[in-house]
Structure formats: C-alpha cells, structure tokens
Amino acid sequence: MKKLVTAALALTLLFGSATGVFAATVPEIEPNNTWEQAQPITIGSTITAHGDEDRFTFVATKSGTVTLKITLNGNPALFASRVYDDQMNALGESTFGGSITFNVAAGRTYKLAHLELMSSGTPYSFTLSYN
C-alpha cells in the first residue's frame, strides 16, 4: 500500500509540474531596469509587476512554442513588451497587453522587456507557458 501511495504522489507531482498545475505567482523584484539586473523567471510562472522599465530572463527547459500573455490592470499612456533571444534578436512584440507567441530551443536563454512610457506604475501581470 505504501508503494502505491508513493507512486500516486510521484505521478501527481510529475503531472502537476509538467502541466503547470503547480505554477507559482511571483512578484517582480526591483531593480530590474537593465539587462544586467534582469530578474530570472521560469516558464509556467505568472509574474506580477508595476510598469516602468522591467527586464526578465528565462531558460527554455525544452524546445517548442511559448506564449507570453500580458494583462494590464490599468490604462497606461503607452505600454510595450518585446521578447529577444540570447543574441538580442527580436522574436515578437506587443503593445497594450495581448500576447506574443515564439519558438524556443532547449537550454537557450531568452529575454523579456516591458516598458511603460509617459506614465508609470500601472499594475500588470504576465504568464509564460508552453503551447
């Protein structure tokens, strides 16, 4: 019986982490306004932040397609998001929220920039997820 319970728990943890069931909500950590200060994040997490100039990085754990979904909780004058690969090639961009879908390769580092212009402090959140 103990082996059965242990196996069921292991499968639950494996399934939950692979599907994002146990995804965390992570607050933005300032300062993160430059690439040198970029906050490391993981695919599957939701990040909550306040607009200014924010930078984030993540490493793809597997190859595939990822979607960045941005939700604005206010009305900024201008809000833009952009995704870059490790060579700073732009992979996609969005203004005023929305989503960006892009391809990733396992083991490579990717960068996200969120920029609020002509206003500051608009609350927003974003989620990275494998498709």
Coordinates of N, CA and C in Angstrom, one line a residue:
M1 N 0.8 -1.2 0.0 CA 0.0 0.0 0.0 C 0.9 1.3 0.0
K2 N 1.9 1.2 0.8 CA 2.8 2.4 0.9 C 3.4 2.7 -0.5
K3 N 3.8 1.6 -1.3 CA 4.4 1.8 -2.6 C 3.3 2.5 -3.5
L4 N 2.1 2.1 -3.4 CA 1.0 2.6 -4.3 C 0.8 4.1 -4.0
V5 N 0.8 4.5 -2.7 CA 0.6 5.9 -2.3 C 1.8 6.7 -2.8
T6 N 3.0 6.2 -2.6 CA 4.2 6.9 -3.1 C 4.2 7.0 -4.6
A7 N 3.8 6.0 -5.3 CA 3.8 6.1 -6.8 C 2.7 7.1 -7.2
A8 N 1.5 7.1 -6.6 CA 0.5 8.1 -6.9 C 0.9 9.5 -6.6
L9 N 1.6 9.7 -5.5 CA 2.1 11.1 -5.2 C 3.2 11.5 -6.2
A10 N 4.1 10.6 -6.6 CA 5.1 10.9 -7.6 C 4.5 11.3 -8.9
L11 N 3.5 10.5 -9.4 CA 2.8 10.9 -10.6 C 2.0 12.2 -10.6
T12 N 1.4 12.5 -9.4 CA 0.8 13.8 -9.2 C 1.7 14.9 -9.3
L13 N 2.9 14.8 -8.7 CA 3.9 15.9 -8.7 C 4.4 16.0 -10.1
L14 N 4.7 14.9 -10.8 CA 5.2 14.9 -12.2 C 4.2 15.5 -13.1
F15 N 3.0 15.1 -13.0 CA 1.9 15.6 -13.9 C 1.7 17.1 -13.6
G16 N 1.6 17.4 -12.4 CA 1.3 18.8 -12.0 C 2.4 19.8 -12.4
S17 N 3.6 19.4 -12.3 CA 4.7 20.3 -12.7 C 4.8 20.4 -14.2
A18 N 4.6 19.3 -14.9 CA 4.7 19.3 -16.3 C 3.5 20.1 -17.0
T19 N 2.4 20.2 -16.4 CA 1.3 20.8 -17.0 C 1.0 22.2 -16.4
G20 N 1.8 22.6 -15.4 CA 1.7 24.0 -14.9 C 0.6 24.1 -13.8
V21 N 0.1 22.9 -13.4 CA -0.9 22.9 -12.3 C -0.4 23.6 -11.1
F22 N 0.9 23.4 -10.8 CA 1.5 24.0 -9.6 C 2.3 25.2 -9.9
A23 N 1.9 25.9 -11.0 CA 2.7 27.2 -11.3 C 2.5 28.2 -10.3
A24 N 3.6 28.9 -10.1 CA 3.7 29.9 -9.0 C 3.4 31.3 -9.5
T25 N 2.9 32.2 -8.6 CA 2.8 33.6 -8.9 C 3.9 34.2 -8.2
V26 N 4.7 35.0 -9.0 CA 6.0 35.6 -8.5 C 5.9 37.1 -8.6
P27 N 6.2 37.8 -7.5 CA 6.3 39.3 -7.7 C 7.5 39.7 -8.4
E28 N 7.4 40.8 -9.1 CA 8.6 41.5 -9.7 C 9.5 41.9 -8.6
I29 N 10.8 41.8 -8.8 CA 11.8 42.3 -7.9 C 12.6 43.4 -8.5
E30 N 12.6 44.6 -7.9 CA 13.3 45.7 -8.4 C 14.7 45.7 -7.7
P31 N 15.7 46.3 -8.2 CA 15.8 46.9 -9.6 C 15.9 45.8 -10.6
N32 N 15.2 46.0 -11.7 CA 15.3 45.1 -12.9 C 15.1 45.9 -14.2
N33 N 15.7 47.1 -14.2 CA 15.5 48.1 -15.3 C 16.6 47.9 -16.4
T34 N 17.6 47.1 -16.2 CA 18.6 46.9 -17.2 C 18.8 45.4 -17.4
W35 N 19.5 45.0 -18.5 CA 19.7 43.6 -18.7 C 20.6 43.0 -17.6
E36 N 21.5 43.8 -17.1 CA 22.4 43.3 -16.0 C 21.6 43.0 -14.8
Q37 N 20.5 43.7 -14.6 CA 19.6 43.5 -13.4 C 18.4 42.6 -13.7
A38 N 18.3 42.0 -14.9 CA 17.1 41.3 -15.3 C 16.8 40.2 -14.2
Q39 N 15.5 40.1 -13.9 CA 15.0 39.1 -13.0 C 14.9 37.8 -13.6
P40 N 15.5 36.7 -13.1 CA 15.3 35.4 -13.7 C 13.9 34.8 -13.3
I41 N 13.2 34.2 -14.3 CA 11.9 33.7 -14.1 C 11.9 32.3 -14.8
T42 N 10.8 31.6 -14.6 CA 10.6 30.3 -15.3 C 9.3 30.2 -16.1
I43 N 9.4 29.4 -17.1 CA 8.2 29.2 -17.9 C 7.2 28.4 -17.0
G44 N 5.9 28.9 -17.0 CA 4.9 28.3 -16.2 C 4.5 29.2 -15.0
S45 N 5.3 30.2 -14.8 CA 5.0 31.1 -13.7 C 4.2 32.3 -14.2
T46 N 3.5 33.0 -13.3 CA 2.8 34.2 -13.5 C 3.6 35.3 -12.7
I47 N 4.0 36.4 -13.3 CA 4.7 37.4 -12.7 C 3.8 38.6 -12.5
T48 N 3.8 39.2 -11.3 CA 3.0 40.4 -11.1 C 4.0 41.6 -10.9
A49 N 3.7 42.7 -11.5 CA 4.6 43.9 -11.6 C 3.9 45.2 -11.7
H50 N 4.7 46.3 -11.6 CA 4.2 47.6 -11.8 C 5.0 48.2 -12.9
G51 N 4.4 48.9 -13.8 CA 5.1 49.4 -15.0 C 6.1 50.4 -14.7
D52 N 7.2 50.3 -15.4 CA 8.2 51.3 -15.6 C 9.1 50.7 -16.7
E53 N 10.3 50.4 -16.4 CA 11.1 49.7 -17.4 C 11.6 48.4 -16.7
D54 N 11.1 47.2 -17.1 CA 11.3 46.0 -16.5 C 11.9 45.0 -17.4
R55 N 12.9 44.2 -16.9 CA 13.6 43.2 -17.7 C 13.6 41.9 -17.0
F56 N 13.4 40.8 -17.8 CA 13.4 39.5 -17.2 C 14.1 38.5 -18.1
T57 N 14.6 37.4 -17.6 CA 15.3 36.4 -18.4 C 14.7 35.0 -18.0
F58 N 14.8 34.1 -19.0 CA 14.4 32.7 -18.6 C 15.2 31.8 -19.6
V59 N 15.4 30.5 -19.1 CA 16.0 29.5 -19.9 C 14.9 28.5 -20.3
A60 N 14.8 28.2 -21.6 CA 13.9 27.2 -22.0 C 14.3 25.8 -21.6
T61 N 13.4 25.0 -20.9 CA 13.7 23.7 -20.5 C 13.5 22.6 -21.5
K62 N 12.7 23.0 -22.6 CA 12.5 22.1 -23.7 C 12.3 23.0 -24.9
S63 N 12.5 22.4 -26.1 CA 12.2 23.1 -27.3 C 10.7 23.1 -27.6
G64 N 10.2 24.2 -28.3 CA 8.8 24.2 -28.6 C 8.3 25.6 -28.8
T65 N 7.1 25.8 -28.7 CA 6.4 27.1 -28.8 C 6.0 27.6 -27.4
V66 N 6.3 28.9 -27.2 CA 5.9 29.5 -25.9 C 5.0 30.7 -26.2
T67 N 4.1 31.0 -25.3 CA 3.2 32.1 -25.4 C 3.4 33.0 -24.2
L68 N 3.7 34.3 -24.4 CA 3.8 35.3 -23.3 C 2.4 36.0 -23.4
K69 N 1.7 35.9 -22.3 CA 0.4 36.6 -22.2 C 0.5 37.7 -21.2
I70 N 0.2 39.0 -21.6 CA 0.4 40.2 -20.8 C -1.0 40.7 -20.5
T71 N -1.3 41.0 -19.2 CA -2.5 41.6 -18.8 C -2.3 42.9 -18.1
L72 N -2.8 44.0 -18.6 CA -2.7 45.3 -17.9 C -3.9 45.5 -17.0
N73 N -3.6 46.0 -15.8 CA -4.6 46.3 -14.8 C -4.7 47.8 -14.6
G74 N -4.9 48.5 -15.7 CA -5.0 50.0 -15.7 C -4.9 50.5 -17.1
N75 N -4.7 51.8 -17.2 CA -4.7 52.4 -18.6 C -3.4 53.2 -18.7
P76 N -2.3 52.6 -19.0 CA -1.1 53.4 -19.3 C -1.2 54.1 -20.6
A77 N -0.4 55.2 -20.6 CA -0.3 56.0 -21.9 C 0.3 55.2 -23.0
L78 N 1.3 54.4 -22.7 CA 2.0 53.6 -23.7 C 2.6 52.4 -23.0
F79 N 2.4 51.2 -23.4 CA 3.0 50.0 -22.7 C 3.4 49.1 -23.9
A80 N 4.6 48.7 -23.9 CA 5.1 47.8 -24.9 C 5.9 46.6 -24.3
S81 N 5.8 45.5 -24.9 CA 6.6 44.3 -24.5 C 7.3 43.7 -25.7
R82 N 8.5 43.2 -25.5 CA 9.2 42.6 -26.5 C 10.0 41.4 -26.0
V83 N 10.1 40.3 -26.8 CA 10.9 39.1 -26.5 C 12.1 39.0 -27.4
Y84 N 13.3 38.7 -26.8 CA 14.5 38.5 -27.5 C 15.1 37.2 -27.3
D85 N 15.9 36.7 -28.2 CA 16.7 35.5 -28.0 C 18.0 35.9 -27.3
D86 N 18.9 34.9 -27.1 CA 20.2 35.2 -26.4 C 21.2 36.1 -27.3
Q87 N 20.9 36.3 -28.5 CA 21.7 37.2 -29.4 C 21.0 38.5 -29.6
M88 N 19.9 38.8 -28.8 CA 19.2 40.1 -28.8 C 18.4 40.3 -30.2
N89 N 18.1 39.2 -30.8 CA 17.2 39.2 -32.0 C 15.8 39.3 -31.5
A90 N 15.0 40.2 -31.9 CA 13.6 40.3 -31.5 C 12.8 39.2 -32.1
L91 N 12.1 38.5 -31.2 CA 11.2 37.4 -31.6 C 9.7 37.7 -31.7
G92 N 9.4 38.9 -31.1 CA 8.0 39.3 -31.1 C 7.8 40.5 -30.2
E93 N 6.7 41.2 -30.5 CA 6.4 42.4 -29.6 C 4.9 42.6 -29.6
S94 N 4.5 43.3 -28.5 CA 3.1 43.6 -28.3 C 2.9 44.9 -27.6
T95 N 1.9 45.7 -27.9 CA 1.6 46.9 -27.2 C 0.3 46.8 -26.5
F96 N 0.2 47.4 -25.3 CA -1.0 47.4 -24.5 C -1.5 46.1 -24.2
G97 N -0.6 45.2 -23.8 CA -1.0 43.8 -23.4 C -1.1 42.9 -24.5
G98 N -2.0 41.9 -24.4 CA -2.1 40.9 -25.5 C -1.1 39.8 -25.3
S99 N -0.7 39.2 -26.4 CA 0.2 38.0 -26.3 C 1.2 38.0 -27.4
I100 N 2.3 37.3 -27.2 CA 3.4 37.1 -28.1 C 3.6 35.6 -28.1
T101 N 3.6 34.9 -29.3 CA 4.0 33.5 -29.4 C 5.3 33.4 -30.2
F102 N 6.2 32.6 -29.7 CA 7.5 32.5 -30.3 C 8.1 31.1 -30.0
N103 N 9.1 30.7 -30.8 CA 9.7 29.4 -30.7 C 10.9 29.5 -29.8
V104 N 11.2 28.4 -29.0 CA 12.3 28.4 -28.2 C 13.1 27.1 -28.4
A105 N 14.4 27.1 -28.0 CA 15.2 25.9 -28.1 C 15.7 25.5 -26.7
A106 N 15.6 24.3 -26.3 CA 16.0 23.8 -25.0 C 17.4 24.3 -24.7
G107 N 17.6 24.8 -23.4 CA 18.8 25.2 -22.9 C 19.3 26.7 -23.3
R108 N 18.5 27.3 -24.1 CA 18.9 28.7 -24.5 C 18.2 29.7 -23.6
T109 N 18.8 30.9 -23.5 CA 18.3 31.9 -22.6 C 17.5 32.9 -23.5
Y110 N 16.4 33.4 -23.0 CA 15.6 34.4 -23.6 C 15.3 35.5 -22.7
K111 N 15.0 36.7 -23.3 CA 14.9 37.9 -22.5 C 13.5 38.6 -22.8
L112 N 12.9 39.2 -21.8 CA 11.7 39.9 -22.0 C 11.9 41.3 -21.5
A113 N 11.4 42.3 -22.2 CA 11.4 43.7 -21.8 C 10.0 44.2 -21.8
H114 N 9.6 44.9 -20.7 CA 8.3 45.5 -20.6 C 8.6 47.0 -20.3
L115 N 8.0 47.9 -21.1 CA 8.3 49.3 -21.0 C 7.0 50.1 -20.9
E116 N 6.9 51.0 -19.9 CA 5.8 51.9 -19.8 C 6.3 53.3 -20.0
L117 N 5.7 54.0 -21.0 CA 6.2 55.4 -21.3 C 5.1 56.4 -21.0
M118 N 5.5 57.6 -20.6 CA 4.6 58.7 -20.4 C 3.7 58.5 -19.2
S119 N 3.9 57.5 -18.4 CA 3.2 57.2 -17.2 C 4.0 56.2 -16.5
S120 N 3.7 55.9 -15.3 CA 4.5 54.9 -14.6 C 3.7 54.2 -13.5
G121 N 3.9 53.0 -13.2 CA 3.3 52.3 -12.1 C 2.0 51.5 -12.4
T122 N 1.6 51.4 -13.6 CA 0.4 50.6 -14.0 C 0.7 49.2 -13.6
P123 N -0.2 48.6 -12.8 CA 0.0 47.2 -12.4 C -0.3 46.3 -13.7
Y124 N 0.5 45.3 -13.8 CA 0.3 44.3 -14.9 C 0.8 42.9 -14.4
S125 N 0.5 41.9 -15.2 CA 1.0 40.6 -14.9 C 1.2 39.9 -16.2
F126 N 2.1 38.9 -16.2 CA 2.3 38.1 -17.4 C 2.6 36.7 -17.1
T127 N 2.2 35.8 -18.0 CA 2.4 34.4 -17.9 C 3.2 33.9 -19.1
L128 N 4.2 33.1 -18.9 CA 4.9 32.3 -19.9 C 4.4 30.9 -19.9
S129 N 4.0 30.3 -21.0 CA 3.6 28.9 -21.0 C 3.9 28.2 -22.3
Y130 N 4.3 26.9 -22.2 CA 4.5 26.1 -23.4 C 3.1 25.9 -24.0
N131 N 3.1 25.9 -25.3 CA 1.8 25.5 -26.0 C 1.7 24.1 -26.3

